[in-house]
Amino acid sequence: MMASNYNAKEEDGHQPAAIGHGGAGTVKNKKPDNTAFKQQRLPAWQPILTAGTVLPAFFVIGLIFIPIGIGLFVTSNNIKELEVTSQLIVPCYNCSQSYSWNSTKPCTCSVPFSLDQPFESNVFMYYGLSNFYQNHRRYVKSRDDSQLNGDKASLKSPSKECEPYRTSDEKPIAPCGAIANSLFNDTLELYYIDPNGSRTAIPLVKKGIAWWTDKHVKFRNPGGNDNLTVVFQGTSKPVNWRKSVYELDPSDPDNNGFINEDFIVWMRTAALPTFRKLYRIIHKKPNMTPTLPLGRYILEVTYNYPVRSFEGRKRMILSTISWMGGKNPFLGIAYITVGSVCFFLGIVLLIIHHKYGNRNHSADIRS
């Protein structure tokens, strides 16, 4: 075997440095090194698309996506959901037009509605708002996570991100920020109207509506189980609140202060201007009777939350859930659409290949 000296830099145009007897410096060259990366000689792979690989892929995607989409769509349609808009009722409309943050007394109204079919298993009660942009950048940043996590230093000295809801009457606001200041505080009560006309209150469970990580990790009261009245002494309530944070649920220490679940649910901002948030849970009864039987109901609304300033609308939603969550037909429709398009394209390409593929092969043979 013959061996030869090889200098990659000489082949690539790099000249060895000439050093004279006088100690002259080297001649620098700006050309990149002769490496696979810098000379773009890294191995590459480019797929060759043929009818034998493309057509089966289209048909397989179609055959997989269409049944999944049908299953998701049918499951979503089996979820029962009822939406009640309170502002369509004249008394509630009058409340929405006259009520403001400066009002001293709440406005109450009743919204009658009917269920045409019973709701079995657990029923989830949501409140919904429209035209409320919780995704605004300045709004999302207006909070102090250290304060909400129980840091005593942040309790007395909130973050500057909370401005202009950082202090009130020269006292730090707890909780500070625009998100907390705009907390939804309407009170909703549900009653069933018996055939004889009497009202029966539906028990609404207010715990278990927040995410576990929010309740036990992100939100904590300063001082743990200490007296919250003493802990929050020296702080001020948010400007638009009627009561302090330690009065949100004074009957239950595990649902009061920063760990109040209504407060936690509101603090998880929505991505779209029309959204819903979980308000209460109606647990399934132990016997075989439906959770909400068909018939007439009344929704009692204690109006505390004005929406006229941002031209919003409020609504209440009753819904059951399935293994995929709440009612959402979009995912099933998306799967069916993608699967159908792929299957249709596969048929079209198969016809084109059958019609013109043999002609190309014949031309190759004759040449």
CSV table of C-alpha atoms in Angstrom, one decimal:
chain,number,residue,atom,x,y,z
A,1,MET,CA,0.0,0.0,0.0
A,2,MET,CA,1.3,3.4,-1.0
A,3,ALA,CA,1.0,6.2,1.6
A,4,SER,CA,1.0,9.8,0.7
A,5,ASN,CA,1.1,13.0,2.8
A,6,TYR,CA,-2.2,14.8,2.6
A,7,ASN,CA,-2.9,18.3,4.0
A,8,ALA,CA,-6.6,19.2,3.9
A,9,LYS,CA,-5.9,22.9,4.3
A,10,GLU,CA,-3.5,22.9,1.3
A,11,GLU,CA,-6.2,21.2,-0.8
A,12,ASP,CA,-8.8,23.7,0.3
A,13,GLY,CA,-6.6,26.7,-0.6
A,14,HIS,CA,-5.0,27.2,2.8
A,15,GLN,CA,-1.3,28.0,2.6
A,16,PRO,CA,1.1,27.1,5.4
A,17,ALA,CA,2.3,30.0,7.3
A,18,ALA,CA,5.6,31.4,6.2
A,19,ILE,CA,7.9,32.3,9.1
A,20,GLY,CA,11.1,34.1,8.2
A,21,HIS,CA,14.2,34.3,10.1
A,22,GLY,CA,13.1,37.6,11.4
A,23,GLY,CA,10.1,36.0,13.2
A,24,ALA,CA,7.4,37.2,10.8
A,25,GLY,CA,3.8,36.4,11.8
A,26,THR,CA,1.5,33.9,10.1
A,27,VAL,CA,-0.7,34.8,7.2
A,28,LYS,CA,-4.4,34.4,8.4
A,29,ASN,CA,-7.0,33.0,6.0
A,30,LYS,CA,-10.7,33.7,6.5
A,31,LYS,CA,-11.8,30.5,4.7
A,32,PRO,CA,-13.7,28.0,6.9
A,33,ASP,CA,-12.0,24.9,8.1
A,34,ASN,CA,-12.2,21.8,6.0
A,35,THR,CA,-14.6,19.9,8.2
A,36,ALA,CA,-17.8,18.1,7.3
A,37,PHE,CA,-20.0,20.6,9.2
A,38,LYS,CA,-18.4,23.8,7.9
A,39,GLN,CA,-18.1,22.5,4.3
A,40,GLN,CA,-21.7,21.2,4.4
A,41,ARG,CA,-20.7,17.5,3.8
A,42,LEU,CA,-22.9,16.1,6.6
A,43,PRO,CA,-24.9,13.0,5.5
A,44,ALA,CA,-28.4,13.8,4.4
A,45,TRP,CA,-31.5,11.7,3.7
A,46,GLN,CA,-34.2,12.7,1.3
A,47,PRO,CA,-37.3,10.5,0.9
A,48,ILE,CA,-38.3,9.4,-2.6
A,49,LEU,CA,-42.1,9.6,-2.7
A,50,THR,CA,-43.6,6.9,-4.8
A,51,ALA,CA,-47.1,5.6,-5.3
A,52,GLY,CA,-46.3,2.6,-3.2
A,53,THR,CA,-45.4,4.7,-0.2
A,54,VAL,CA,-47.8,7.7,-0.5
A,55,LEU,CA,-51.1,5.9,-1.3
A,56,PRO,CA,-51.0,3.5,1.7
A,57,ALA,CA,-50.2,6.4,4.0
A,58,PHE,CA,-53.2,8.4,2.9
A,59,PHE,CA,-55.5,5.4,3.3
A,60,VAL,CA,-54.1,4.4,6.7
A,61,ILE,CA,-54.5,7.9,8.0
A,62,GLY,CA,-58.1,8.1,6.7
A,63,LEU,CA,-59.0,4.6,8.2
A,64,ILE,CA,-57.6,5.6,11.6
A,65,PHE,CA,-58.8,9.2,11.9
A,66,ILE,CA,-62.4,8.7,10.7
A,67,PRO,CA,-63.4,6.1,13.3
A,68,ILE,CA,-61.7,8.1,16.1
A,69,GLY,CA,-63.5,11.2,14.9
A,70,ILE,CA,-66.9,9.5,14.9
A,71,GLY,CA,-66.3,8.1,18.4
A,72,LEU,CA,-65.3,11.6,19.7
A,73,PHE,CA,-68.3,13.2,18.0
A,74,VAL,CA,-70.8,10.7,19.3
A,75,THR,CA,-69.4,10.9,22.8
A,76,SER,CA,-69.6,14.7,22.7
A,77,ASN,CA,-73.2,14.6,21.6
A,78,ASN,CA,-74.1,12.3,24.4
A,79,ILE,CA,-73.0,14.9,26.9
A,80,LYS,CA,-76.0,16.9,28.2
A,81,GLU,CA,-75.6,20.7,28.4
A,82,LEU,CA,-78.0,23.5,29.1
A,83,GLU,CA,-77.2,27.2,28.9
A,84,VAL,CA,-79.2,29.9,30.7
A,85,THR,CA,-78.7,33.5,29.8
A,86,SER,CA,-79.9,35.7,32.6
A,87,GLN,CA,-79.9,39.0,30.8
A,88,LEU,CA,-82.7,37.9,28.5
A,89,ILE,CA,-85.0,38.2,31.6
A,90,VAL,CA,-86.3,41.8,32.2
A,91,PRO,CA,-85.4,42.0,35.9
A,92,CYS,CA,-81.9,40.7,35.2
A,93,TYR,CA,-81.5,43.1,32.3
A,94,ASN,CA,-82.5,46.0,34.5
A,95,CYS,CA,-79.9,44.9,37.0
A,96,SER,CA,-77.2,44.8,34.3
A,97,GLN,CA,-78.1,48.3,33.2
A,98,SER,CA,-78.3,49.9,36.6
A,99,TYR,CA,-75.7,48.1,38.6
A,100,SER,CA,-72.1,49.4,38.9
A,101,TRP,CA,-69.1,48.9,41.1
A,102,ASN,CA,-70.2,51.8,43.2
A,103,SER,CA,-73.6,50.4,44.0
A,104,THR,CA,-74.1,49.8,47.7
A,105,LYS,CA,-76.8,47.0,47.5
A,106,PRO,CA,-76.8,43.9,45.3
A,107,CYS,CA,-79.6,43.5,42.7
A,108,THR,CA,-81.5,40.2,42.7
A,109,CYS,CA,-83.5,38.5,39.9
A,110,SER,CA,-85.0,35.1,39.1
A,111,VAL,CA,-84.5,33.2,35.8
A,112,PRO,CA,-87.0,30.4,35.2
A,113,PHE,CA,-86.0,27.5,32.8
A,114,SER,CA,-87.0,23.9,32.2
A,115,LEU,CA,-85.1,20.6,31.6
A,116,ASP,CA,-86.5,18.5,28.8
A,117,GLN,CA,-84.5,15.5,29.8
A,118,PRO,CA,-82.9,14.4,33.2
A,119,PHE,CA,-79.3,14.9,34.0
A,120,GLU,CA,-77.7,11.8,35.5
A,121,SER,CA,-74.3,11.4,37.3
A,122,ASN,CA,-72.5,14.5,38.5
A,123,VAL,CA,-73.6,17.9,37.1
A,124,PHE,CA,-71.1,20.7,36.7
A,125,MET,CA,-72.4,24.3,37.1
A,126,TYR,CA,-70.4,27.0,35.2
A,127,TYR,CA,-70.7,30.8,34.9
A,128,GLY,CA,-69.8,32.3,31.6
A,129,LEU,CA,-68.6,35.7,30.5
A,130,SER,CA,-68.3,37.2,27.0
A,131,ASN,CA,-66.3,40.1,25.6
A,132,PHE,CA,-64.0,39.9,28.7
A,133,TYR,CA,-60.3,39.8,27.6
A,134,GLN,CA,-58.5,37.9,30.3
A,135,ASN,CA,-55.7,37.2,27.8
A,136,HIS,CA,-54.6,40.9,27.7
A,137,ARG,CA,-50.9,41.0,28.3
A,138,ARG,CA,-51.0,43.7,30.9
A,139,TYR,CA,-53.9,42.0,32.7
A,140,VAL,CA,-52.2,38.6,32.8
A,141,LYS,CA,-49.1,40.1,34.3
A,142,SER,CA,-51.0,42.1,37.0
A,143,ARG,CA,-50.5,39.7,39.9
A,144,ASP,CA,-47.9,38.7,42.5
A,145,ASP,CA,-47.4,34.9,42.6
A,146,SER,CA,-45.1,35.2,45.6
A,147,GLN,CA,-47.8,36.9,47.6
A,148,LEU,CA,-50.4,34.3,46.5
A,149,ASN,CA,-48.0,31.6,47.6
A,150,GLY,CA,-48.0,32.9,51.1
A,151,ASP,CA,-44.8,34.9,51.2
A,152,LYS,CA,-45.1,37.4,54.1
A,153,ALA,CA,-42.6,39.8,52.6
A,154,SER,CA,-44.7,40.1,49.4
A,155,LEU,CA,-47.8,40.4,51.5
A,156,LYS,CA,-46.6,43.7,52.9
A,157,SER,CA,-44.7,44.8,49.8
A,158,PRO,CA,-46.5,43.5,46.6
A,159,SER,CA,-44.8,43.4,43.2
A,160,LYS,CA,-44.8,46.6,41.1
A,161,GLU,CA,-46.5,44.5,38.3
A,162,CYS,CA,-49.7,44.9,40.4
A,163,GLU,CA,-49.9,48.7,39.7
A,164,PRO,CA,-52.3,50.5,39.8
A,165,TYR,CA,-53.9,47.9,42.2
A,166,ARG,CA,-50.8,47.6,44.4
A,167,THR,CA,-51.8,49.9,47.3
A,168,SER,CA,-55.0,51.5,48.6
A,169,ASP,CA,-55.2,54.1,51.4
A,170,GLU,CA,-51.4,53.7,51.8
A,171,LYS,CA,-51.8,50.0,52.6
A,172,PRO,CA,-50.7,47.1,50.5
A,173,ILE,CA,-53.6,45.3,48.7
A,174,ALA,CA,-54.0,41.6,49.3
A,175,PRO,CA,-54.4,40.1,46.8
A,176,CYS,CA,-53.0,42.7,44.5
A,177,GLY,CA,-53.4,43.1,40.8
A,178,ALA,CA,-56.0,43.6,38.1
A,179,ILE,CA,-57.0,39.9,38.0
A,180,ALA,CA,-57.9,39.7,41.6
A,181,ASN,CA,-59.6,43.1,41.6
A,182,SER,CA,-62.0,41.9,38.9
A,183,LEU,CA,-63.0,38.7,40.7
A,184,PHE,CA,-66.4,37.4,39.7
A,185,ASN,CA,-68.7,37.6,42.7
A,186,ASP,CA,-72.2,36.9,41.6
A,187,THR,CA,-74.1,34.5,43.8
A,188,LEU,CA,-76.1,31.7,41.9
A,189,GLU,CA,-78.7,29.5,43.6
A,190,LEU,CA,-80.7,26.8,41.9
A,191,TYR,CA,-84.2,25.6,42.9
A,192,TYR,CA,-86.4,22.8,41.6
A,193,ILE,CA,-90.1,23.5,41.2
A,194,ASP,CA,-92.2,20.6,42.3
A,195,PRO,CA,-95.4,19.8,40.4
A,196,ASN,CA,-97.4,21.3,43.3
A,197,GLY,CA,-95.4,24.6,42.9
A,198,SER,CA,-93.1,24.4,46.0
A,199,ARG,CA,-89.4,25.1,45.7
A,200,THR,CA,-86.6,22.7,46.6
A,201,ALA,CA,-83.1,24.0,46.9
A,202,ILE,CA,-80.5,22.1,44.9
A,203,PRO,CA,-77.3,21.5,47.0
A,204,LEU,CA,-74.3,23.1,45.3
A,205,VAL,CA,-70.8,21.9,46.4
A,206,LYS,CA,-68.3,24.7,46.4
A,207,LYS,CA,-65.1,22.6,47.0
A,208,GLY,CA,-63.3,20.5,44.5
A,209,ILE,CA,-63.7,23.0,41.7
A,210,ALA,CA,-60.1,24.2,41.5
A,211,TRP,CA,-57.1,22.3,40.1
A,212,TRP,CA,-55.2,20.2,42.8
A,213,THR,CA,-51.9,21.9,41.9
A,214,ASP,CA,-53.4,25.3,42.3
A,215,LYS,CA,-55.1,24.5,45.6
A,216,HIS,CA,-52.1,22.8,47.3
A,217,VAL,CA,-49.0,24.2,45.5
A,218,LYS,CA,-49.5,27.6,43.9
A,219,PHE,CA,-51.9,29.2,46.5
A,220,ARG,CA,-51.2,29.3,50.2
A,221,ASN,CA,-52.2,31.5,53.1
A,222,PRO,CA,-49.5,33.5,54.9
A,223,GLY,CA,-48.9,31.9,58.3
A,224,GLY,CA,-50.6,28.6,57.3
A,225,ASN,CA,-53.5,27.9,59.8
A,226,ASP,CA,-53.0,31.1,61.8
A,227,ASN,CA,-55.8,33.5,62.4
A,228,LEU,CA,-56.3,35.1,59.0
A,229,THR,CA,-57.7,38.2,60.5
A,230,VAL,CA,-54.4,38.8,62.3
A,231,VAL,CA,-52.3,37.6,59.3
A,232,PHE,CA,-53.9,40.1,56.9
A,233,GLN,CA,-53.9,43.0,59.4
A,234,GLY,CA,-52.3,46.0,57.9
A,235,THR,CA,-53.4,45.1,54.3
A,236,SER,CA,-56.3,46.5,52.3
A,237,LYS,CA,-58.9,44.6,50.2
A,238,PRO,CA,-59.0,45.1,46.4
A,239,VAL,CA,-60.7,48.2,45.3
A,240,ASN,CA,-63.8,46.5,43.7
A,241,TRP,CA,-64.2,43.9,46.5
A,242,ARG,CA,-67.0,44.3,49.1
A,243,LYS,CA,-65.2,42.2,51.7
A,244,SER,CA,-61.6,41.2,52.6
A,245,VAL,CA,-59.9,38.1,51.3
A,246,TYR,CA,-60.1,36.4,54.8
A,247,GLU,CA,-63.9,36.8,54.6
A,248,LEU,CA,-64.5,34.9,51.4
A,249,ASP,CA,-65.6,31.8,53.3
A,250,PRO,CA,-65.2,32.4,57.1
A,251,SER,CA,-67.2,29.2,57.9
A,252,ASP,CA,-64.5,27.0,56.4
A,253,PRO,CA,-60.8,27.7,57.1
A,254,ASP,CA,-59.8,25.3,54.3
A,255,ASN,CA,-61.6,27.4,51.8
A,256,ASN,CA,-60.8,30.9,53.0
A,257,GLY,CA,-58.2,33.5,52.1
A,258,PHE,CA,-55.9,32.8,49.2
A,259,ILE,CA,-57.0,29.2,49.0
A,260,ASN,CA,-60.6,30.0,48.4
A,261,GLU,CA,-61.5,27.9,45.4
A,262,ASP,CA,-63.7,30.5,43.7
A,263,PHE,CA,-60.8,32.9,43.9
A,264,ILE,CA,-58.3,30.2,42.6
A,265,VAL,CA,-60.6,29.4,39.6
A,266,TRP,CA,-60.8,33.1,38.7
A,267,MET,CA,-57.1,33.6,38.9
A,268,ARG,CA,-56.5,31.0,36.2
A,269,THR,CA,-57.0,33.3,33.3
A,270,ALA,CA,-58.9,32.3,30.1
A,271,ALA,CA,-57.3,32.3,26.7
A,272,LEU,CA,-60.3,33.6,24.8
A,273,PRO,CA,-62.7,36.6,25.4
A,274,THR,CA,-65.7,34.2,25.7
A,275,PHE,CA,-65.1,31.7,28.4
A,276,ARG,CA,-66.7,29.7,31.2
A,277,LYS,CA,-65.4,28.8,34.6
A,278,LEU,CA,-66.5,26.1,37.0
A,279,TYR,CA,-68.7,27.5,39.8
A,280,ARG,CA,-70.3,24.6,41.6
A,281,ILE,CA,-70.7,20.8,41.4
A,282,ILE,CA,-74.0,19.0,41.9
A,283,HIS,CA,-73.1,15.5,43.1
A,284,LYS,CA,-74.9,12.4,42.0
A,285,LYS,CA,-77.5,11.0,44.4
A,286,PRO,CA,-76.8,7.6,46.0
A,287,ASN,CA,-80.0,6.0,44.6
A,288,MET,CA,-81.1,5.6,41.0
A,289,THR,CA,-82.9,8.9,40.8
A,290,PRO,CA,-81.4,11.5,38.4
A,291,THR,CA,-79.2,14.3,39.7
A,292,LEU,CA,-81.5,16.8,38.1
A,293,PRO,CA,-84.9,15.5,37.1
A,294,LEU,CA,-86.8,16.9,34.2
A,295,GLY,CA,-89.1,19.7,35.0
A,296,ARG,CA,-89.1,23.4,35.9
A,297,TYR,CA,-86.3,25.2,37.7
A,298,ILE,CA,-85.5,28.7,38.9
A,299,LEU,CA,-82.0,30.3,39.0
A,300,GLU,CA,-81.7,33.0,41.6
A,301,VAL,CA,-79.0,35.5,40.7
A,302,THR,CA,-77.6,38.0,43.3
A,303,TYR,CA,-76.2,40.5,40.9
A,304,ASN,CA,-72.9,41.9,42.1
A,305,TYR,CA,-70.8,41.8,39.0
A,306,PRO,CA,-71.4,44.6,36.4
A,307,VAL,CA,-70.7,43.9,32.8
A,308,ARG,CA,-72.0,47.0,31.1
A,309,SER,CA,-68.6,48.8,31.1
A,310,PHE,CA,-67.2,46.2,28.7
A,311,GLU,CA,-70.4,45.3,26.9
A,312,GLY,CA,-70.3,41.8,28.2
A,313,ARG,CA,-72.9,39.1,28.8
A,314,LYS,CA,-73.3,36.6,31.6
A,315,ARG,CA,-74.7,33.1,31.4
A,316,MET,CA,-75.0,29.9,33.5
A,317,ILE,CA,-74.3,26.5,32.1
A,318,LEU,CA,-75.3,23.1,33.4
A,319,SER,CA,-73.3,20.2,31.9
A,320,THR,CA,-72.4,16.6,32.5
A,321,ILE,CA,-69.0,15.2,31.4
A,322,SER,CA,-67.6,12.1,29.9
A,323,TRP,CA,-64.1,10.4,29.7
A,324,MET,CA,-63.1,13.2,27.3
A,325,GLY,CA,-64.3,16.1,29.5
A,326,GLY,CA,-67.1,18.5,28.7
A,327,LYS,CA,-69.0,19.0,25.5
A,328,ASN,CA,-66.7,19.8,22.6
A,329,PRO,CA,-67.7,18.6,19.1
A,330,PHE,CA,-64.7,20.4,17.4
A,331,LEU,CA,-62.2,17.6,18.1
A,332,GLY,CA,-64.4,14.9,16.6
A,333,ILE,CA,-65.2,17.1,13.5
A,334,ALA,CA,-61.5,17.8,13.0
A,335,TYR,CA,-60.6,14.1,13.1
A,336,ILE,CA,-63.4,13.3,10.7
A,337,THR,CA,-62.4,16.1,8.3
A,338,VAL,CA,-58.7,15.2,8.2
A,339,GLY,CA,-59.5,11.5,7.8
A,340,SER,CA,-62.0,12.2,5.0
A,341,VAL,CA,-59.6,14.5,3.1
A,342,CYS,CA,-56.8,12.0,3.3
A,343,PHE,CA,-59.1,9.1,2.2
A,344,PHE,CA,-60.4,11.2,-0.7
A,345,LEU,CA,-56.9,12.3,-1.8
A,346,GLY,CA,-55.8,8.6,-1.7
A,347,ILE,CA,-58.7,7.6,-4.0
A,348,VAL,CA,-57.9,10.5,-6.4
A,349,LEU,CA,-54.1,9.7,-6.5
A,350,LEU,CA,-54.9,6.0,-7.0
A,351,ILE,CA,-57.1,6.8,-10.0
A,352,ILE,CA,-54.4,9.0,-11.4
A,353,HIS,CA,-51.7,6.4,-10.8
A,354,HIS,CA,-53.8,3.7,-12.4
A,355,LYS,CA,-54.6,5.8,-15.4
A,356,TYR,CA,-51.2,7.4,-16.1
A,357,GLY,CA,-48.7,5.1,-14.3
A,358,ASN,CA,-48.8,2.2,-16.9
A,359,ARG,CA,-48.4,4.7,-19.7
A,360,ASN,CA,-45.2,6.0,-18.3
A,361,HIS,CA,-43.8,2.5,-17.8
A,362,SER,CA,-44.7,1.6,-21.4
A,363,ALA,CA,-42.8,4.7,-22.7
A,364,ASP,CA,-39.8,3.7,-20.7
A,365,ILE,CA,-39.8,0.2,-22.1
A,366,ARG,CA,-40.0,1.5,-25.7
A,367,SER,CA,-37.2,3.9,-25.3
